[in-house]
XYZ file of C-alpha atoms in Angstrom:
576
model
C 0.000 0.000 0.000
C 1.435 3.344 -0.991
C 1.659 6.137 1.512
C 0.211 8.838 -0.740
C -2.512 9.104 -3.361
C -3.357 11.726 -5.967
C -6.965 12.900 -5.687
C -9.147 15.546 -7.249
C -9.759 18.366 -4.810
C -13.371 19.508 -5.354
C -12.826 22.470 -3.035
C -10.000 23.826 -5.175
C -9.893 25.276 -8.685
C -11.418 23.076 -11.385
C -9.150 20.308 -12.517
C -6.501 20.838 -9.807
C -5.010 17.896 -8.014
C -3.084 17.593 -4.846
C -1.224 14.798 -3.151
C -2.869 13.538 -0.002
C -2.333 10.614 2.292
C -5.172 8.081 2.624
C -5.446 9.082 6.275
C -5.866 12.734 5.370
C -8.693 11.871 2.982
C -10.411 9.807 5.641
C -10.183 12.629 8.179
C -11.639 15.120 5.692
C -14.599 12.848 4.918
C -15.193 12.209 8.613
C -15.156 15.925 9.488
C -17.432 17.019 6.627
C -19.634 13.911 6.574
C -19.830 11.265 3.882
C -22.816 12.985 2.291
C -20.786 16.142 1.644
C -17.418 14.537 0.957
C -17.360 11.081 -0.631
C -14.662 8.879 0.902
C -11.732 7.925 -1.346
C -12.844 5.482 -4.020
C -10.389 2.765 -2.973
C -12.163 2.218 0.353
C -15.680 1.934 -1.042
C -16.840 -1.660 -1.412
C -19.975 -2.932 -3.184
C -22.893 -3.300 -0.831
C -21.246 -1.358 1.998
C -22.574 2.051 3.051
C -20.137 4.919 2.915
C -20.113 5.643 6.717
C -19.422 1.970 7.497
C -16.715 1.803 4.847
C -15.157 4.951 6.282
C -14.978 3.518 9.801
C -13.566 0.201 8.548
C -10.895 2.020 6.590
C -10.086 4.240 9.594
C -9.545 1.162 11.773
C -7.289 -0.394 9.134
C -5.213 2.728 8.668
C -4.914 3.264 12.427
C -3.252 -0.128 12.788
C -1.121 0.561 9.718
C 0.042 3.928 11.050
C 0.986 2.418 14.395
C 2.832 -0.586 12.957
C 4.231 0.789 9.731
C 6.834 3.264 10.910
C 9.701 3.506 8.473
C 13.179 2.936 9.905
C 15.143 6.130 10.332
C 18.671 6.638 9.113
C 21.152 5.852 11.830
C 22.608 8.946 13.463
C 25.688 9.493 15.562
C 25.212 8.727 19.214
C 25.047 11.855 21.385
C 27.879 12.570 23.729
C 27.348 11.165 27.241
C 25.693 13.337 29.842
C 28.269 15.301 31.845
C 29.093 14.244 35.368
C 27.398 16.144 38.181
C 29.499 15.917 41.311
C 26.918 17.321 43.711
C 25.541 15.172 46.517
C 22.558 12.904 45.753
C 19.195 13.561 47.322
C 18.257 11.715 50.495
C 15.813 8.939 49.642
C 12.853 10.506 51.455
C 13.464 13.865 49.789
C 13.516 12.163 46.389
C 10.138 10.591 47.051
C 8.787 13.977 48.120
C 10.025 15.591 44.905
C 8.212 12.926 42.912
C 4.988 13.790 44.752
C 5.417 17.511 44.128
C 6.045 17.020 40.421
C 3.186 14.542 40.064
C 0.764 16.932 41.763
C 1.610 19.525 39.098
C 0.033 17.310 36.426
C -2.847 15.897 38.448
C -4.149 19.116 40.015
C -7.422 20.091 38.438
C -6.701 23.812 38.531
C -10.389 24.429 38.105
C -10.837 26.703 41.096
C -13.586 25.965 43.563
C -13.186 24.829 47.122
C -9.626 23.837 47.915
C -10.282 21.647 50.912
C -7.913 21.186 53.837
C -5.123 19.427 51.911
C -1.905 21.366 51.199
C -1.344 22.691 47.694
C 1.760 20.756 46.694
C 2.250 22.762 43.511
C 2.853 25.945 45.499
C 5.431 24.192 47.680
C 7.616 23.142 44.747
C 9.500 26.500 44.495
C 10.334 26.366 48.204
C 11.454 22.752 47.955
C 13.759 23.563 45.024
C 15.269 26.545 46.841
C 16.003 24.435 49.916
C 17.475 21.592 47.826
C 19.777 24.052 46.065
C 20.901 25.489 49.393
C 21.958 21.959 50.386
C 23.823 21.525 47.100
C 21.949 18.411 45.979
C 21.759 17.218 42.387
C 18.543 16.196 40.678
C 17.951 12.465 40.174
C 18.257 11.657 36.469
C 14.810 10.030 36.403
C 12.992 13.259 37.362
C 14.768 15.559 34.888
C 12.046 15.330 32.189
C 9.281 16.159 34.679
C 11.416 18.918 36.197
C 12.027 20.531 32.804
C 8.328 20.225 31.947
C 7.450 21.992 35.189
C 9.946 24.774 34.451
C 8.577 25.143 30.919
C 5.062 25.623 32.276
C 6.039 28.046 35.071
C 8.614 30.725 34.421
C 8.884 31.465 38.148
C 10.310 27.966 38.654
C 13.012 28.242 36.016
C 15.953 29.733 37.942
C 15.710 27.246 40.823
C 14.692 24.298 38.611
C 17.583 24.809 36.194
C 20.063 25.202 39.021
C 18.805 21.946 40.536
C 18.793 20.173 37.149
C 22.441 21.113 36.740
C 24.616 20.165 33.747
C 22.625 16.987 33.097
C 19.429 19.001 32.720
C 21.108 21.350 30.257
C 22.430 18.357 28.312
C 18.983 16.751 28.173
C 17.291 19.993 27.091
C 19.213 19.880 23.798
C 17.114 16.896 22.663
C 13.639 18.390 23.087
C 12.564 21.638 21.380
C 10.031 22.245 24.161
C 12.922 22.649 26.603
C 14.888 25.158 24.551
C 14.176 27.798 27.199
C 16.805 26.045 29.332
C 19.446 26.672 26.677
C 18.514 30.352 26.513
C 18.249 31.120 30.190
C 20.121 28.557 32.257
C 22.502 30.333 34.593
C 23.252 27.543 37.025
C 22.836 24.528 34.772
C 25.924 24.821 32.618
C 28.993 22.732 33.309
C 31.530 25.503 33.726
C 35.310 25.306 33.670
C 37.378 26.322 36.650
C 37.528 30.161 36.570
C 41.282 29.808 37.085
C 41.640 27.780 33.860
C 42.230 30.673 31.468
C 42.254 28.612 28.256
C 39.015 26.789 29.064
C 37.336 30.006 30.149
C 38.376 31.754 26.937
C 37.156 28.843 24.780
C 33.718 28.730 26.407
C 33.419 32.517 26.313
C 34.112 32.607 22.582
C 32.208 29.484 21.516
C 29.611 28.742 24.192
C 25.852 29.199 24.133
C 24.577 32.527 25.379
C 23.289 30.940 28.621
C 26.684 29.325 29.199
C 28.450 32.642 28.637
C 26.159 34.436 31.112
C 26.805 31.726 33.699
C 30.533 31.806 32.994
C 30.729 35.584 33.407
C 28.909 35.346 36.757
C 31.200 32.549 37.957
C 34.373 34.405 36.984
C 33.105 37.635 38.551
C 32.384 35.847 41.834
C 36.098 34.955 42.092
C 37.870 37.752 40.222
C 36.022 40.931 39.254
C 38.967 42.239 37.230
C 39.162 39.030 35.181
C 35.411 39.196 34.460
C 35.732 42.761 33.175
C 38.675 41.770 30.983
C 36.654 38.881 29.599
C 33.747 41.191 28.861
C 35.937 43.837 27.253
C 37.594 41.293 24.937
C 34.431 40.810 22.863
C 32.397 43.889 23.834
C 32.544 45.621 20.459
C 31.302 42.546 18.583
C 28.411 41.608 20.887
C 24.780 42.257 19.995
C 23.130 45.149 21.835
C 20.754 42.878 23.761
C 23.677 40.664 24.799
C 25.765 43.649 25.885
C 22.839 44.748 28.047
C 22.588 41.349 29.736
C 26.343 41.112 30.276
C 26.444 44.638 31.696
C 23.667 43.753 34.104
C 25.920 41.068 35.597
C 28.061 43.851 37.097
C 25.293 44.564 39.619
C 26.649 41.684 41.684
C 29.617 42.972 43.645
C 29.421 46.413 42.024
C 32.341 48.562 43.188
C 34.445 51.547 42.250
C 36.779 49.332 40.241
C 33.950 48.907 37.704
C 33.754 52.651 37.070
C 36.200 52.938 34.139
C 34.403 50.215 32.193
C 30.996 51.725 32.935
C 32.183 55.204 31.956
C 33.177 53.839 28.545
C 29.762 52.183 28.261
C 28.157 55.634 28.580
C 29.187 56.163 24.952
C 27.695 52.868 23.750
C 25.648 52.956 20.553
C 22.680 51.326 22.365
C 20.493 53.672 24.401
C 19.514 50.852 26.771
C 23.155 50.007 27.426
C 23.947 53.675 28.094
C 21.007 53.957 30.485
C 22.019 50.828 32.416
C 25.629 52.008 32.663
C 24.448 55.356 34.050
C 22.170 53.608 36.544
C 25.035 51.453 37.817
C 27.360 54.431 38.090
C 24.776 56.404 40.043
C 24.636 53.519 42.527
C 28.321 54.264 43.260
C 28.172 57.490 45.321
C 31.874 58.129 44.742
C 31.762 57.838 40.954
C 32.418 60.763 38.647
C 28.912 60.445 37.200
C 27.380 60.615 40.690
C 29.401 63.765 41.294
C 28.180 65.333 38.058
C 24.599 64.481 38.909
C 25.052 65.843 42.434
C 26.236 69.172 41.068
C 23.253 69.386 38.725
C 20.716 68.347 41.362
C 22.132 70.787 43.913
C 21.373 73.711 41.615
C 17.738 72.605 41.474
C 16.951 72.036 45.185
C 17.727 74.459 48.017
C 16.366 76.059 51.178
C 14.271 79.232 51.062
C 16.539 81.677 52.928
C 13.922 84.416 52.938
C 11.608 82.367 55.071
C 14.049 81.408 57.752
C 15.345 78.343 55.934
C 12.325 76.204 56.777
C 11.003 75.545 53.249
C 12.511 73.661 50.302
C 12.432 75.416 46.959
C 12.804 73.720 43.578
C 13.963 75.151 40.263
C 13.725 72.377 37.678
C 16.146 72.266 34.705
C 15.206 74.331 31.669
C 16.972 72.095 29.155
C 18.457 68.618 28.763
C 21.835 69.193 27.159
C 24.126 66.666 25.480
C 26.197 66.095 28.644
C 23.069 65.259 30.634
C 21.969 62.822 27.950
C 25.378 61.137 27.937
C 25.026 60.672 31.695
C 21.790 58.770 31.200
C 19.124 61.497 31.380
C 16.345 60.591 28.943
C 15.231 63.803 27.216
C 11.717 62.823 26.072
C 9.214 62.399 28.930
C 6.454 59.782 28.887
C 2.937 60.837 28.008
C 1.396 63.098 30.626
C 4.702 64.224 32.189
C 6.192 67.689 31.829
C 9.729 67.920 30.517
C 11.167 69.891 33.433
C 9.714 67.652 36.130
C 10.898 64.595 34.168
C 14.458 65.922 34.008
C 14.411 66.963 37.667
C 13.349 63.496 38.805
C 16.187 61.845 36.910
C 18.814 64.216 38.328
C 17.698 63.815 41.937
C 17.349 60.052 41.535
C 20.949 59.735 40.325
C 22.501 62.129 42.854
C 24.088 60.652 46.029
C 21.698 61.021 48.958
C 24.630 62.073 51.109
C 24.637 65.560 49.543
C 21.261 66.594 50.938
C 21.951 67.000 54.677
C 24.696 69.544 53.960
C 22.701 71.167 51.179
C 19.560 71.491 53.335
C 20.865 72.954 56.553
C 22.557 69.970 58.189
C 19.269 68.174 58.733
C 18.815 64.413 59.060
C 16.889 62.430 56.421
C 13.901 62.277 58.794
C 13.921 66.062 59.161
C 14.424 66.655 55.443
C 11.424 64.597 54.295
C 9.251 66.411 56.852
C 10.034 69.841 55.381
C 7.374 71.536 53.233
C 8.210 71.972 49.561
C 7.029 75.053 47.672
C 5.040 75.154 44.445
C 3.699 71.582 44.527
C 7.104 69.997 43.888
C 6.864 67.714 46.952
C 5.497 64.682 45.119
C 8.154 64.806 42.410
C 10.998 65.426 44.854
C 9.987 62.722 47.328
C 9.373 60.195 44.537
C 12.886 60.847 43.203
C 14.360 60.428 46.696
C 12.490 57.114 46.979
C 14.041 55.851 43.756
C 17.464 57.048 44.899
C 17.102 55.248 48.243
C 16.212 52.003 46.451
C 19.033 52.349 43.913
C 21.638 53.210 46.542
C 20.278 50.696 49.078
C 20.167 53.397 51.745
C 18.191 52.014 54.700
C 18.278 55.301 56.657
C 16.612 57.263 53.852
C 14.204 54.418 53.126
C 13.016 54.385 56.717
C 12.581 58.153 56.689
C 10.568 58.077 53.461
C 8.390 55.223 54.668
C 7.444 57.147 57.787
C 5.624 55.597 60.729
C 3.803 52.363 59.816
C 0.706 53.448 61.742
C 0.373 56.665 59.722
C -2.144 56.811 56.908
C -0.529 56.044 53.532
C -2.012 59.309 52.245
C -0.764 61.635 54.988
C 2.166 62.319 57.237
C 5.856 63.110 56.758
C 7.636 61.384 53.959
C 4.548 59.873 52.385
C 3.942 62.175 49.436
C 6.226 60.028 47.297
C 5.384 56.721 48.945
C 1.592 56.461 48.843
C 2.003 53.645 46.308
C 2.253 50.268 48.022
C 4.588 49.097 45.260
C 6.937 51.985 46.071
C 6.762 51.191 49.770
C 7.597 47.555 49.048
C 10.764 48.615 47.194
C 11.817 50.830 50.099
C 11.137 48.054 52.597
C 13.398 45.712 50.649
C 16.388 47.923 51.535
C 15.803 47.595 55.296
C 17.406 44.849 57.410
C 15.108 41.788 57.572
C 14.178 42.220 61.235
C 13.359 45.922 60.803
C 11.373 45.132 57.664
C 9.266 42.485 59.422
C 8.639 44.748 62.410
C 7.497 47.630 60.167
C 5.061 45.446 58.222
C 3.720 43.880 61.435
C 2.931 47.344 62.788
C 1.385 48.336 59.446
C -0.940 45.302 59.566
C -1.924 46.039 63.146
C -2.881 49.584 62.142
C -4.403 49.042 58.689
C -5.320 45.369 58.397
C -4.423 42.888 55.694
C -6.137 44.370 52.664
C -3.324 46.913 52.146
C -0.455 44.662 53.159
C -0.251 41.943 50.476
C 2.536 43.587 48.426
C 4.447 44.456 51.581
C 4.373 40.858 52.792
C 5.943 39.742 49.534
C 9.283 41.428 50.335
C 9.624 40.019 53.863
C 12.180 37.303 54.536
C 10.916 33.706 54.749
C 10.121 32.265 57.206
C 8.414 35.314 58.638
C 9.798 36.581 61.922
C 7.593 35.888 64.941
C 6.091 39.410 65.282
C 5.081 39.465 61.623
C 3.671 35.951 61.633
C 1.649 36.706 64.759
C 0.310 39.940 63.226
C -0.852 38.107 60.086
C -2.536 35.293 61.997
C -4.203 37.732 64.414
C -5.553 39.759 61.474
C -6.926 36.590 59.841
C -8.558 35.591 63.115
C -10.140 39.054 63.417
C -11.494 38.715 59.871
C -12.969 35.334 60.789
C -14.633 36.789 63.888
C -16.075 39.573 61.742
C -17.881 36.971 59.620
C -16.003 37.704 56.390
C -15.632 35.026 53.743
C -12.123 33.473 53.819
C -11.639 33.697 50.063
C -11.482 37.467 50.459
C -8.146 36.761 52.146
C -7.089 33.795 50.005
C -3.968 35.583 48.746
C -2.726 36.333 52.257
C -3.688 32.836 53.435
C -1.662 31.354 50.566
C 1.327 33.484 51.543
C 0.942 32.391 55.166
C 1.017 28.741 54.108
C 4.328 29.282 52.335
C 5.933 31.884 54.609
C 4.966 31.275 58.237
C 7.535 29.526 60.378
C 6.650 25.789 60.317
C 7.271 25.708 64.067
C 4.048 27.715 64.496
C 1.839 24.769 63.474
C 1.103 23.532 66.995
C 0.234 27.002 68.257
C -2.229 27.499 65.389
C -4.064 24.235 66.041
C -6.642 26.094 68.139
C -7.758 28.068 65.086
C -8.914 24.965 63.217
C -12.054 24.530 65.328
C -15.373 25.585 63.794
C -16.770 28.498 65.774
C -20.326 29.708 66.132
C -21.069 32.217 63.409
C -22.153 35.762 64.327
C -25.669 36.718 63.291
C -24.442 39.048 60.545
C -21.802 36.611 59.251
C -21.794 35.369 55.673
C -23.595 32.007 55.490
C -21.248 29.072 55.887
C -18.205 31.274 56.511
C -17.313 29.507 59.751
C -16.869 26.157 58.063
C -14.762 27.639 55.315
C -12.518 29.412 57.841
C -12.029 26.189 59.795
C -11.073 24.418 56.591
C -8.649 27.199 55.618
C -6.911 27.083 59.010
C -6.707 23.269 58.864
C -5.030 23.609 55.483
C -2.642 26.200 56.926
C -1.647 23.905 59.802
C -1.242 20.841 57.584
C 0.858 22.830 55.100
C 3.159 24.079 57.857
C 3.645 20.516 59.081
C 4.338 19.326 55.562
C 6.941 22.088 55.123
C 8.598 20.980 58.364
C 8.743 17.407 57.029
C 10.187 18.623 53.719
C 12.999 20.457 55.471
C 13.722 17.461 57.699
C 13.911 15.183 54.654
C 16.312 17.517 52.900
C 18.429 17.635 56.061
C 18.625 13.829 55.901
C 16.860 13.500 59.245
C 14.365 10.894 57.971
C 14.831 7.575 56.224
C 18.081 5.701 55.814
C 19.819 7.698 53.157
C 21.570 10.993 52.901
C 24.203 12.709 50.818
C 26.684 10.096 49.668
C 24.491 7.074 50.412
C 25.696 4.044 48.401
C 22.207 3.057 47.249
C 21.850 6.153 45.078
C 21.253 4.752 41.566
C 22.285 8.036 39.950
C 25.809 8.198 41.304
C 28.419 6.328 39.219
C 31.080 7.322 41.732
C 29.238 6.219 44.856
C 31.264 5.097 47.807
C 31.248 1.564 49.178
C 29.678 2.431 52.476
C 27.134 4.830 53.945
C 28.121 8.323 54.916
C 26.676 10.083 57.922
C 24.226 12.795 56.844
């Protein structure tokens, strides 16, 4: 039986023919119906109705298609997977990973009532992060499922690719659906020793883009000067988008020694590269660019001497000259912004915050942000100071701009530029973890949970005790008020992933179903009880996950001889 047949196409121009497979003709007849499209003549038999003949032929061709695969031309065998010298997973942790990956494919995802069982899919990122902290390698058998999970969820990719390691990157070459790993793997590449100059140079000149990004990061972690030399060796021949990505790697360990390279990048032919170079230089308060921006910003902001020096006055720039543009000032404002205010914001944002106490009467940051600003420039000035505090990672200015957590977001000192919760979250991220958690806990106590979701997202995990207690107390208050729990589902989900697992026993009391107030939403009490049971069970599951990764359960641990993935396993067990 031939694999193709030439048929008249009645849907096409008169007399045209096209080559079709028998299967294709059968599918067309089945979709349109045998009354509208007569099946191919070779399947019609005397005395047999067309629909029956069609089904018989479909059955025959189905078997043929399954059994009649043509042999492919032999190809060269791929190179073996590279060795991954990291420690194998403890046996119990490996079983847990299998459950987490399986739940990703079996979860219905159809919404509705979640029940009291933990959501394993949402625990996978945390499991991967903890496994990477331990330095474990992924079992070879789970690599396909791990890459599938990373393909479906971009938030999983950095941790999943790090865990997959060089074997995952090797495997991704054989499946087009996993090509994302070849583009974006930063921890999966098998990198040479940064001290091996010849191997580093070879990979830098011939490697995949993802391998080059990972290599640059690895070299920079050991020798910043060598990483800059590597980058400079091919800088002029790199694509603009690649130069931008490579330049971004300098954020890690940024120091004054990077200034000469960044100054040269200010003349790059790509506007995005120039802007990023200027941003990095402005994060170095001692750089020449920061000094130039400080001089410009100082001419725009001063104290009003006629009023006793108690008011800030602003005179925004009247032009954006070529020198300003070279230093990263974008001349054209976005829609709805005035040119002068746009230029002012960029100058103040890039100027070192250390210039303002001396410029504004020796005042502290707290005193400066409390000063009135003439002519409605307060919002623009405070917003620029907020961006500067985030860029320069200045916790003192961030705390001053945030103000007191109990104050209304729309009033009080330092809030004119920080009424946005997104802006507050960025400022909070510059504070020490304990101070950050304390501030958010006080904010929740004063304003409740509805305004706090973005702020919770920047707090260190597991949440410190004051913050965890504030969240749970606020949820309990919402339950007592008769609110539906799904109004707080986002915060409850965060609590499941971020509360300290040690809190599970203390929260057991919240799982009981309470009597509903008269004005409560119908059935809310049962839903709240279910939500708290899920919270407690998730915390206990997280505790078990961490214990398994620590090797505190089961018989195996890093270096156990029963690991089927390790070709170099030892002859006896190793203490975890």
